[in-house]
XYZ file of C-alpha atoms in Angstrom:
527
model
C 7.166 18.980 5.714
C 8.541 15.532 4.946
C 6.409 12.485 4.606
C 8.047 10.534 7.075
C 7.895 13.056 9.561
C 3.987 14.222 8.939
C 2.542 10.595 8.873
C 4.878 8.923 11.435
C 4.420 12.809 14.323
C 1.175 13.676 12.425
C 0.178 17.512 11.382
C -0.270 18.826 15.008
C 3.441 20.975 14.784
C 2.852 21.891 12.097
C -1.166 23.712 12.270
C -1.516 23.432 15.850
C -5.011 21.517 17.579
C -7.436 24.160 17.363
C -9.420 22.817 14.515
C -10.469 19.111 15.876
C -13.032 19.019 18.936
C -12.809 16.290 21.669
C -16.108 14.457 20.765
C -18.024 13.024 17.476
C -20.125 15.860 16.484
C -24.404 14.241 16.594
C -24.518 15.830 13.206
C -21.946 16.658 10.508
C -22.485 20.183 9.173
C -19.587 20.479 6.485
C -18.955 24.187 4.826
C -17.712 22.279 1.619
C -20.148 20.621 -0.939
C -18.135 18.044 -2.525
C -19.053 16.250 -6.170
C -21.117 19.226 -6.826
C -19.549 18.582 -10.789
C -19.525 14.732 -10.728
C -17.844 12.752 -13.511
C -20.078 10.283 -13.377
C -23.304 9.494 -12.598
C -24.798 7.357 -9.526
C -24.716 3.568 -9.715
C -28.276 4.152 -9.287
C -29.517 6.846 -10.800
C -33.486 6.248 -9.620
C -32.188 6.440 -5.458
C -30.923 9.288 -3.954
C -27.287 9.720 -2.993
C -26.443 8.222 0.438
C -29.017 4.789 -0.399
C -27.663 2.020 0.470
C -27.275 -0.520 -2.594
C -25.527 -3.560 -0.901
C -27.469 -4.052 2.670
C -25.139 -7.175 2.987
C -22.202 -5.277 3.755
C -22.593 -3.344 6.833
C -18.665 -2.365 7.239
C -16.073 -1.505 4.680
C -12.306 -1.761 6.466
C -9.671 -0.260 4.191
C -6.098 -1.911 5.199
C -3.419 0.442 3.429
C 0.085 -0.779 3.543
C 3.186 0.563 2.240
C 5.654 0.618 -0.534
C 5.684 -3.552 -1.727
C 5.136 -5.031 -4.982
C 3.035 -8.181 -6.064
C 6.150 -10.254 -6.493
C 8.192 -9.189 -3.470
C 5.236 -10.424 -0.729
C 3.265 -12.964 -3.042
C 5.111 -14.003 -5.823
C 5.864 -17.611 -4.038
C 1.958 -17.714 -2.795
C 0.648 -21.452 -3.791
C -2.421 -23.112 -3.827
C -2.842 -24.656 -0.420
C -1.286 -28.113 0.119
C 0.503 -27.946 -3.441
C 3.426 -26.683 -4.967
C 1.474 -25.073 -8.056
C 1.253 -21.152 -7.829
C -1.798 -18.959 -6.774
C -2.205 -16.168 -8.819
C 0.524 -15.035 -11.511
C 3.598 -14.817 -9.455
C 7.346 -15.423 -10.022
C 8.428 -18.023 -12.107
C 10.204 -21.247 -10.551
C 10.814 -24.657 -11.069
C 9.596 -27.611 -9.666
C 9.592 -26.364 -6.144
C 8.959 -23.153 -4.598
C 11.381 -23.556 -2.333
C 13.437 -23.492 -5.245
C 14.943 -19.830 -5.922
C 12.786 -18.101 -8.572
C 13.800 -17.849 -12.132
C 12.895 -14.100 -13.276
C 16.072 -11.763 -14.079
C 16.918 -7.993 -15.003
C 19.651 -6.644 -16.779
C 22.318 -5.188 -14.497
C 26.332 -4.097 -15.375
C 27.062 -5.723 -11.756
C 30.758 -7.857 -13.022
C 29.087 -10.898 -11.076
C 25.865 -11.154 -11.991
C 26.377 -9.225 -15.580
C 24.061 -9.357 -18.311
C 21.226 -10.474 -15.586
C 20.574 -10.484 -12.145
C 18.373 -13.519 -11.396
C 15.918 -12.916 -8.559
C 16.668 -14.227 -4.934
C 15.244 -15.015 -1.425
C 16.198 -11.733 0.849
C 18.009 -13.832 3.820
C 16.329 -11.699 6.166
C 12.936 -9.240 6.478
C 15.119 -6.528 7.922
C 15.022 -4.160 4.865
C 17.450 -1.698 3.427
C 17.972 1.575 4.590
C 17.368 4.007 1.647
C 16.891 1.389 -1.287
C 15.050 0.512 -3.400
C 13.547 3.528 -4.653
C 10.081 3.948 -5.915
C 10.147 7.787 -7.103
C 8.464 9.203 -10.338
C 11.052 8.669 -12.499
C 12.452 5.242 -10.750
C 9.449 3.663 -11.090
C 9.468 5.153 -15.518
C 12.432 3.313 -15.721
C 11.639 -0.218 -14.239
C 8.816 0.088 -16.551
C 10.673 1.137 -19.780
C 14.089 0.066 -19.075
C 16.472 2.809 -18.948
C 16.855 6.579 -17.740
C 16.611 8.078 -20.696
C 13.752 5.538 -22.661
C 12.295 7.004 -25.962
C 9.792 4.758 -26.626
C 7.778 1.737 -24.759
C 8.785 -1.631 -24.918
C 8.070 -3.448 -28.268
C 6.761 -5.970 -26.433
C 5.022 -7.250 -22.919
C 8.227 -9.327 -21.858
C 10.932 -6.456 -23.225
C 8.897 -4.251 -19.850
C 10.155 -3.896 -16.090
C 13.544 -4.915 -17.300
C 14.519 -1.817 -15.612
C 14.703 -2.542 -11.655
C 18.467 -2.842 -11.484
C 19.311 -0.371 -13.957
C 17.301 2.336 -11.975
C 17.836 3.707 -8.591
C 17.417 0.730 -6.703
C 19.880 -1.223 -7.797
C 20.127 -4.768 -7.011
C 18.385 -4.623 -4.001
C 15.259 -4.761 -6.047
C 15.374 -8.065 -7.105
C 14.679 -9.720 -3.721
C 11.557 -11.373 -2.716
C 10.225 -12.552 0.624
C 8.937 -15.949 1.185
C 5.608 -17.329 2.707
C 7.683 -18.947 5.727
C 8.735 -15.384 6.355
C 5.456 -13.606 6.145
C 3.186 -16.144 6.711
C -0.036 -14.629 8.188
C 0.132 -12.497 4.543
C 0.620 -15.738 2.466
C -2.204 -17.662 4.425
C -4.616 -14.816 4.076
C -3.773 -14.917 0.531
C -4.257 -18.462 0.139
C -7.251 -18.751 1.694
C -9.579 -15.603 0.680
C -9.689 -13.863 -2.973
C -6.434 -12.357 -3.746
C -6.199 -9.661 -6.683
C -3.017 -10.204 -9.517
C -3.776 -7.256 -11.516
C -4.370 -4.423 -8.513
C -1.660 -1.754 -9.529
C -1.025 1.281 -7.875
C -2.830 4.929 -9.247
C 0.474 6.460 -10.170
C 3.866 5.477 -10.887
C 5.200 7.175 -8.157
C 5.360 7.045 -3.990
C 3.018 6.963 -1.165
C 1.218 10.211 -0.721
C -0.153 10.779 -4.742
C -1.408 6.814 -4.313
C -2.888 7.355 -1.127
C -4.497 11.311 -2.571
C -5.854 9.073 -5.360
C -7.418 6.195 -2.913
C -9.603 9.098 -1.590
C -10.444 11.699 -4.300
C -9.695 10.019 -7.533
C -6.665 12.277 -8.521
C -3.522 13.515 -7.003
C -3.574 17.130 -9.105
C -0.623 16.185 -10.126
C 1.405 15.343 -7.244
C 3.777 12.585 -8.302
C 6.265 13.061 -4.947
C 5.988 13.023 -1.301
C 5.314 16.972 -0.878
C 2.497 17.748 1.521
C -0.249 20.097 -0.749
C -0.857 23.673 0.477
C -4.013 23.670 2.103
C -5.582 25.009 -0.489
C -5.110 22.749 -2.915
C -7.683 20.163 -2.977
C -9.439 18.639 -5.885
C -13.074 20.242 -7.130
C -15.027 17.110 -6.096
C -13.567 16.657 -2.749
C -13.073 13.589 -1.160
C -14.639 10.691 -0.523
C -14.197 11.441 3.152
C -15.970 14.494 2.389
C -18.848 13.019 1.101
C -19.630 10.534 3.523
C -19.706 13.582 6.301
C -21.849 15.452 3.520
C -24.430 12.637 3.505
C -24.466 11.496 6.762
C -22.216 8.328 6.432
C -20.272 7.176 9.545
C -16.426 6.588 8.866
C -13.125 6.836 10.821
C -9.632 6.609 10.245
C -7.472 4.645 12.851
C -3.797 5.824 13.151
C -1.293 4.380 15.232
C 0.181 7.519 16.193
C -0.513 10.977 17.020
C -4.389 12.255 16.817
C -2.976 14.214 13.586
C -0.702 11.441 12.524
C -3.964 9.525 10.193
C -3.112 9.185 6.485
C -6.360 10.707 5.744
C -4.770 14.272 6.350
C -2.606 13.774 3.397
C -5.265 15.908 1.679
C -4.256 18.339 4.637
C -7.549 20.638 3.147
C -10.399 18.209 4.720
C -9.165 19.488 7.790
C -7.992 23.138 7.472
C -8.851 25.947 4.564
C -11.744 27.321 2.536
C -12.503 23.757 1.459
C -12.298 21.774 4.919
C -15.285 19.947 6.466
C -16.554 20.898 9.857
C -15.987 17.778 12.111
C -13.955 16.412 9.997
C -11.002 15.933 12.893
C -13.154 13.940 14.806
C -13.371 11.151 12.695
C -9.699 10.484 13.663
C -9.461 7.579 16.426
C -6.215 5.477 18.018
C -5.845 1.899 17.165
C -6.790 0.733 20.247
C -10.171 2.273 19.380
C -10.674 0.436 16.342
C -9.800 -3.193 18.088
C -12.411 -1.832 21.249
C -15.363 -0.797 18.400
C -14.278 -4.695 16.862
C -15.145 -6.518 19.471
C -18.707 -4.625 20.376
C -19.504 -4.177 16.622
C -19.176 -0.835 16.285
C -17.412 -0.433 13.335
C -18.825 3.030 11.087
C -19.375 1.901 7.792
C -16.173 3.317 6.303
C -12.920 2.884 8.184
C -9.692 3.531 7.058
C -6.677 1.109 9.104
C -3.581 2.907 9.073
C -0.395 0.660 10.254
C 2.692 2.593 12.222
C 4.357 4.813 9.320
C 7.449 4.634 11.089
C 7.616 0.809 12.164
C 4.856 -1.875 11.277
C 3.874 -0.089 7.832
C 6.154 -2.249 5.437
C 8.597 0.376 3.963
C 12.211 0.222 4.519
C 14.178 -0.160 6.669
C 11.695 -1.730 8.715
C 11.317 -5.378 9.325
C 8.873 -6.672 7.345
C 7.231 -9.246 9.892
C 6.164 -6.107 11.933
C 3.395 -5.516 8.960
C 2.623 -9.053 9.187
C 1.966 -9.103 12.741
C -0.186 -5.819 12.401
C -2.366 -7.427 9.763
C -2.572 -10.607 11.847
C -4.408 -8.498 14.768
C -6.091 -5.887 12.576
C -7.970 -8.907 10.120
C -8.136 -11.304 13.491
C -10.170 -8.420 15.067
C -12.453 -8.233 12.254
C -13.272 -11.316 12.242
C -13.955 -12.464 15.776
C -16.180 -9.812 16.331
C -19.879 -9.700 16.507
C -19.607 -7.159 13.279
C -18.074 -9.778 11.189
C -21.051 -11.411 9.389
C -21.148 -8.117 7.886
C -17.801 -7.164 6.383
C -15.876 -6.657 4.256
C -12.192 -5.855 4.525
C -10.080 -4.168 1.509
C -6.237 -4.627 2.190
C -3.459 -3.565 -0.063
C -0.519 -1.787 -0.379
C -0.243 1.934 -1.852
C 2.901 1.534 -3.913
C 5.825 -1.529 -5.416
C 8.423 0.034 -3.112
C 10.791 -0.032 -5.848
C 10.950 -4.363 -5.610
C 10.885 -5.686 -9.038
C 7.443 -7.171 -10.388
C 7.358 -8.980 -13.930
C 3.681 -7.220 -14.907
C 3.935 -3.921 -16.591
C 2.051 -0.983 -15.479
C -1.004 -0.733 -17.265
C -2.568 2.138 -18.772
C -5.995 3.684 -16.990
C -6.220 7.141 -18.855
C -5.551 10.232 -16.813
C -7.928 11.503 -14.002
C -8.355 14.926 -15.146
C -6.084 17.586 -16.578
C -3.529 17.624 -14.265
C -0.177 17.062 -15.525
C 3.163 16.299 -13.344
C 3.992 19.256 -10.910
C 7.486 17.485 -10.502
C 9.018 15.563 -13.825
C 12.671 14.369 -12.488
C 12.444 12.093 -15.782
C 15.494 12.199 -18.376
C 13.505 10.014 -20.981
C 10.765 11.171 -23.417
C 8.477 12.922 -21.219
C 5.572 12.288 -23.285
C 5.978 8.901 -21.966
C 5.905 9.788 -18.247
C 2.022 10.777 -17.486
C -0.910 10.334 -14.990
C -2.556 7.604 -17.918
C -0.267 4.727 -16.705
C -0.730 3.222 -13.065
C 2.160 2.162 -11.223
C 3.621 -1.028 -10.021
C 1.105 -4.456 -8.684
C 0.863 -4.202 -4.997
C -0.096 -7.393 -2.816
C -3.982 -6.896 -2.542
C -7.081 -8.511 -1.918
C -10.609 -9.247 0.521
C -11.706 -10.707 3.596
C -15.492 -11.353 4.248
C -18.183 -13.533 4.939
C -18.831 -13.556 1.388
C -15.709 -13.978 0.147
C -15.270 -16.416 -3.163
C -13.604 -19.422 -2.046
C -10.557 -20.430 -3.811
C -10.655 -17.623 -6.161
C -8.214 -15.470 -7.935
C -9.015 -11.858 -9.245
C -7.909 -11.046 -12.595
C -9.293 -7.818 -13.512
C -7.522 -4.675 -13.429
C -8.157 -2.840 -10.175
C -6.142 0.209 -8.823
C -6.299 2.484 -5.501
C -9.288 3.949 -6.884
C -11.163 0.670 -6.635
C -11.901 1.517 -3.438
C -13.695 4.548 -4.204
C -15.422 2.631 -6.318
C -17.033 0.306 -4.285
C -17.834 2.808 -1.455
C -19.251 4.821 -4.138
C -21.180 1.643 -5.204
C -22.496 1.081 -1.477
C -23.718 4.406 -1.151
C -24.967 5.425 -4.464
C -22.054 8.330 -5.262
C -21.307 9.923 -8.479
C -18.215 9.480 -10.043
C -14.965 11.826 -8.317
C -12.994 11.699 -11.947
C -12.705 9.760 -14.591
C -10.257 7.087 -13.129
C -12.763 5.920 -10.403
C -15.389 6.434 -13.413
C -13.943 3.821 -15.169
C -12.319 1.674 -12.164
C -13.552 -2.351 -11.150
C -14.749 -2.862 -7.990
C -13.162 -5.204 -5.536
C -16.992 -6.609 -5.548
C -16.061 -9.295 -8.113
C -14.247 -11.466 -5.066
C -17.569 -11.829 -3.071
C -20.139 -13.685 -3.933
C -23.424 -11.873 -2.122
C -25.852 -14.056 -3.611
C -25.175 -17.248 -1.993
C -25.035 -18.749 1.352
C -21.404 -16.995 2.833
C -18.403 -19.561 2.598
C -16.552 -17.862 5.270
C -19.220 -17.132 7.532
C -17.662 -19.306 10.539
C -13.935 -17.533 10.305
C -11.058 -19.692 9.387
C -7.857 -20.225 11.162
C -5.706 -18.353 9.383
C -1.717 -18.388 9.960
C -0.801 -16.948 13.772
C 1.241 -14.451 14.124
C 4.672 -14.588 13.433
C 8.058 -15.323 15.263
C 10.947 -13.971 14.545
C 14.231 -16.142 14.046
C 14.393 -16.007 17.549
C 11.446 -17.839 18.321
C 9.986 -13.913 19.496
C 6.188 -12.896 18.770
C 7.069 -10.078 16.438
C 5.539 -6.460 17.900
C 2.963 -4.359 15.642
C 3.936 -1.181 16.147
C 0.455 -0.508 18.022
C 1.399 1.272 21.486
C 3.812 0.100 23.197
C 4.197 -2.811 21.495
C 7.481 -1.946 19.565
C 10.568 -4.626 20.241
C 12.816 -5.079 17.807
C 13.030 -8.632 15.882
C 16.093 -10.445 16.204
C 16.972 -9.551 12.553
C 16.592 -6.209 13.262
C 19.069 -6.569 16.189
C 21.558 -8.808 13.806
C 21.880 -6.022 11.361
C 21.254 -2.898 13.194
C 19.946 0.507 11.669
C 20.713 2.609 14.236
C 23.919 4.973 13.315
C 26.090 3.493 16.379
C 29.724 4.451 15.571
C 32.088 1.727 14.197
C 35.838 2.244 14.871
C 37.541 2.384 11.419
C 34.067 1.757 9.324
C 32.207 5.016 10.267
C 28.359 5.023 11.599
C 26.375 1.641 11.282
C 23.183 1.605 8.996
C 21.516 -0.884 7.338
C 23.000 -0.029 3.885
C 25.469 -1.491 1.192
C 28.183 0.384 3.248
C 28.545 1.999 6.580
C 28.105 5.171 6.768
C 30.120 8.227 8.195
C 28.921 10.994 10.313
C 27.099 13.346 7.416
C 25.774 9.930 6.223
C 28.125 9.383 3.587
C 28.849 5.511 2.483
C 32.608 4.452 3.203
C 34.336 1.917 1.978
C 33.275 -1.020 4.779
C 31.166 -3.563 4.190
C 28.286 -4.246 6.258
C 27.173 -7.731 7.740
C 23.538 -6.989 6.223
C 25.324 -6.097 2.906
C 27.331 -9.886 3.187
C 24.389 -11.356 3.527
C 22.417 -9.741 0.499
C 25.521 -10.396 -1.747
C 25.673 -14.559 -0.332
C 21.527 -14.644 -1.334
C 22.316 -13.003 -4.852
C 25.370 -15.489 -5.271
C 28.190 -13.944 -4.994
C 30.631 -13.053 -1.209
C 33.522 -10.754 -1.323
């Protein structure tokens, strides 16, 4: 089954209902042990597993978001009321209103050697581009296609953006005035510049390593047999093993919850008995908000197919979703006791000036799918991907602080492991940071009245942009301007949001679109 279609219609076509009952089980009885070989030990050796080791934080909310890097959503972020940057960003001059300075090579005859970066003139994304796969993301990082060795040196890395499959699409960036509940957040709470993404590839391995650790070696979109699932289970899993309330909210169907991306929790000889109940609609995670009820572990997933951040969607629609989900958090009776994670799982495919860095390899698992034309001994599980936009809302949350330390999707694990006193799933959450180093739990919380952060935003229009939650699903007026919705174009063929239109079997003619005209004016150059 495709990605799109599994997280966007959920798994209920495809292995039918029978598995999940209608209510929370009183007592989780799973028929899987998981971490029964640990690869590392308890934070706490001296407590039993399940102890609680940070009594200050009652709730951890896990905000996943799709396919953006650092530079693309933050790379303008400042310090509030200046023009100096927050975090390490894109480069500009003077201003950040002034158009940032970074370039990539590129052959385009306009732009040619380098393509500078630009503003995108609108949040309404391309259809298809840029690309973020396995071997895309290998040559950002080392430059070209067919790369033989790594970069001689820090600056000679992700010099490949343009070069790769997503072309010059990549080097746009979004402003703060068009994402601005994102930017304020950022501004105001810790924000991470070093969280990367576990794998150098798209959303489902990133997401397989946010819960277990590893993705066995998926480095594509491919949804696992159910039988594959990794020997320490996830961290899902565990928390039903020892008693540990969690939930995943979806925003679509009952199977639709990104947690079923290791589609073995929930069927096979390794699944967990109640396991399917822990899956609850949004509206039940803004309804257990505002009466504190929050478990201790939930997992926020956005609408895949609308409000998530990939493309083609508008981009404001995941701005507008984290303006309610964080909002929710924080004016309810539950919030002196938080602490939300937010991120996104993978760079999209949008240029970012920091290189991947290298974590070491989870396990043995080596790529099930290559697709790379370079030196494959270059192309492994040891490197993370791309920065994503990340960072933490709480009570305790450092003021005015930046996060420097090298975090990745298996941070997370890390500091529920940390809460609850859980061995070690592999070696890469072994060896991971924890997001703990933005909150200060020793002193008096800075945040423990909420600020007003940014409302939610308007599209061009003047329209409150819709989350995707619902019903709540108008179109912005970009997404109206530059539609994405195959209507037929006399003489130009079928109109999607692409360089070209498009004919019936979806192949580009020789028309160019509005959207395209616009992207070409931001980059400098109109035909």
């Amino acid at each position: 089954m495709e990605r799109r279609q599994f997280l966007q219609f959920g798994a209920a076509g495809a292995f039918g209902s029978a598995a999940v009952g209608p209510h929370l089980a009183s007592r989780d009885v799973p028929t899987f042990v998981p971490l029964t070989k640990p690869a590392g030990p308890r934070p706490d050796p001296k407590k039993k597993i399940g102890s609680d080791l940070i009594p200050q934080v009652k709730n951890i909310v896990v905000v996943m978001m799709e396919n953006q890097s650092y530079d693309a959503v933050l790379g303008m972020l400042t310090k509030p009321g200046t023009s100096k940057p927050r975090g390490d960003g894109l480069t500009w001059k003077g201003s950040p209103s002034s158009r940032a300075l970074n370039t990539n090579p590129t052959t385009l005859a306009a732009h040619s050697p380098r393509l500078q970066s630009y503003p995108m003139p609108t949040t309404a994304q391309m259809d298809d581009y840029p690309w973020q796969t396995w071997d895309a993301t290998f040559t950002q990082f080392l430059g070209s296609p067919t790369a033989q060795k790594l970069p001689s040196s820090i600056t000679q890395a992700n010099q490949g953006f343009v070069v790769s499959q997503s072309g010059p699409i990549a080097m746009g960036y979004f402003t703060p005035s068009q994402l601005p509940f994102i930017n304020s957040m950022a501004q105001t709470f810790p924000v991470a510049d070093r969280w990367f993404s576990s794998v150098p590839g798209q959303t489902y391995p990133n997401r397989m390593f946010m819960m277990a650790g590893t993705s066995l070696g998926l480095t594509t979109t491919t949804l696992p047999d159910v039988e594959t699932m990794p020997e320490n289970g996830t961290i899902f899993q565990a928390l039903l093993r020892y008693g540990i309330s969690w939930k995943n909210y979806h925003c679509g169907d009952v199977f639709g919850a990104s947690s079923l991306i290791w589609i073995g929790q929930l069927l096979g000889s390794k699944a967990s008995m109640w396991f399917g109940n822990r899956l609850a609609p949004m509206n039940q995670f803004y309804a257990d908000c505002a009466t504190g009820s929050l478990p201790a572990v939930s997992l926020v997933d956005p609408n895949f197919g609308f409000s998530s951040g990939e493309n083609s969607q508008d981009l404001q629609h995941a701005d507008a979703f984290l303006h309610d989900v964080i909002n929710a958090v924080m004016s309810g009776p539950g919030w002196k006791d938080t602490m939300v994670v937010w991120t996104f799982d993978e760079g999209g495919g949008y240029y970012d000036h920091v290189p991947p860095v290298k974590l070491g390899r989870p396990d043995n698992s080596v790529p099930t799918s290559q697709m790379w034309a370079g030196n494959p001994a270059l192309a492994s599980f040891d490197w993370s991907g791309m920065r994503v936009p990340s960072g933490v809302v709480s009570p305790y949350a450092k003021p005015n602080y930046v996060s420097s330390q090298v975090y990745d999707h298996t941070s997370i694990l890390k500091l529920i492991r940390q809460k609850w006193n859980l061995p070690a799933f592999t070696s890469r959450d072994a060896k991971a940071n924890s997001p703990l180093d933005m909150l200060d739990l020793h002193a008096k919380p800075a945040f423990l009245h909420p600020p007003t952060l940014a409302p939610k935003v308007r599209d061009r229009a003047g329209a409150v942009v819709s989350t995707g939650v619902g019903s709540d699903t108008a179109p912005t007026a970009d997404e109206l301007a530059y539609p994405d919705d195959g209507t037929h174009v006399p003489g130009s063929g079928r109109l999607w949001r692409r360089q070209f239109f498009a004919d019936n079997d979806g192949n580009p003619t020789t028309a160019i679109t509005p959207y395209w005209r616009a992207i070409q004016k931001a980059m400098g150059t109109q035909s």
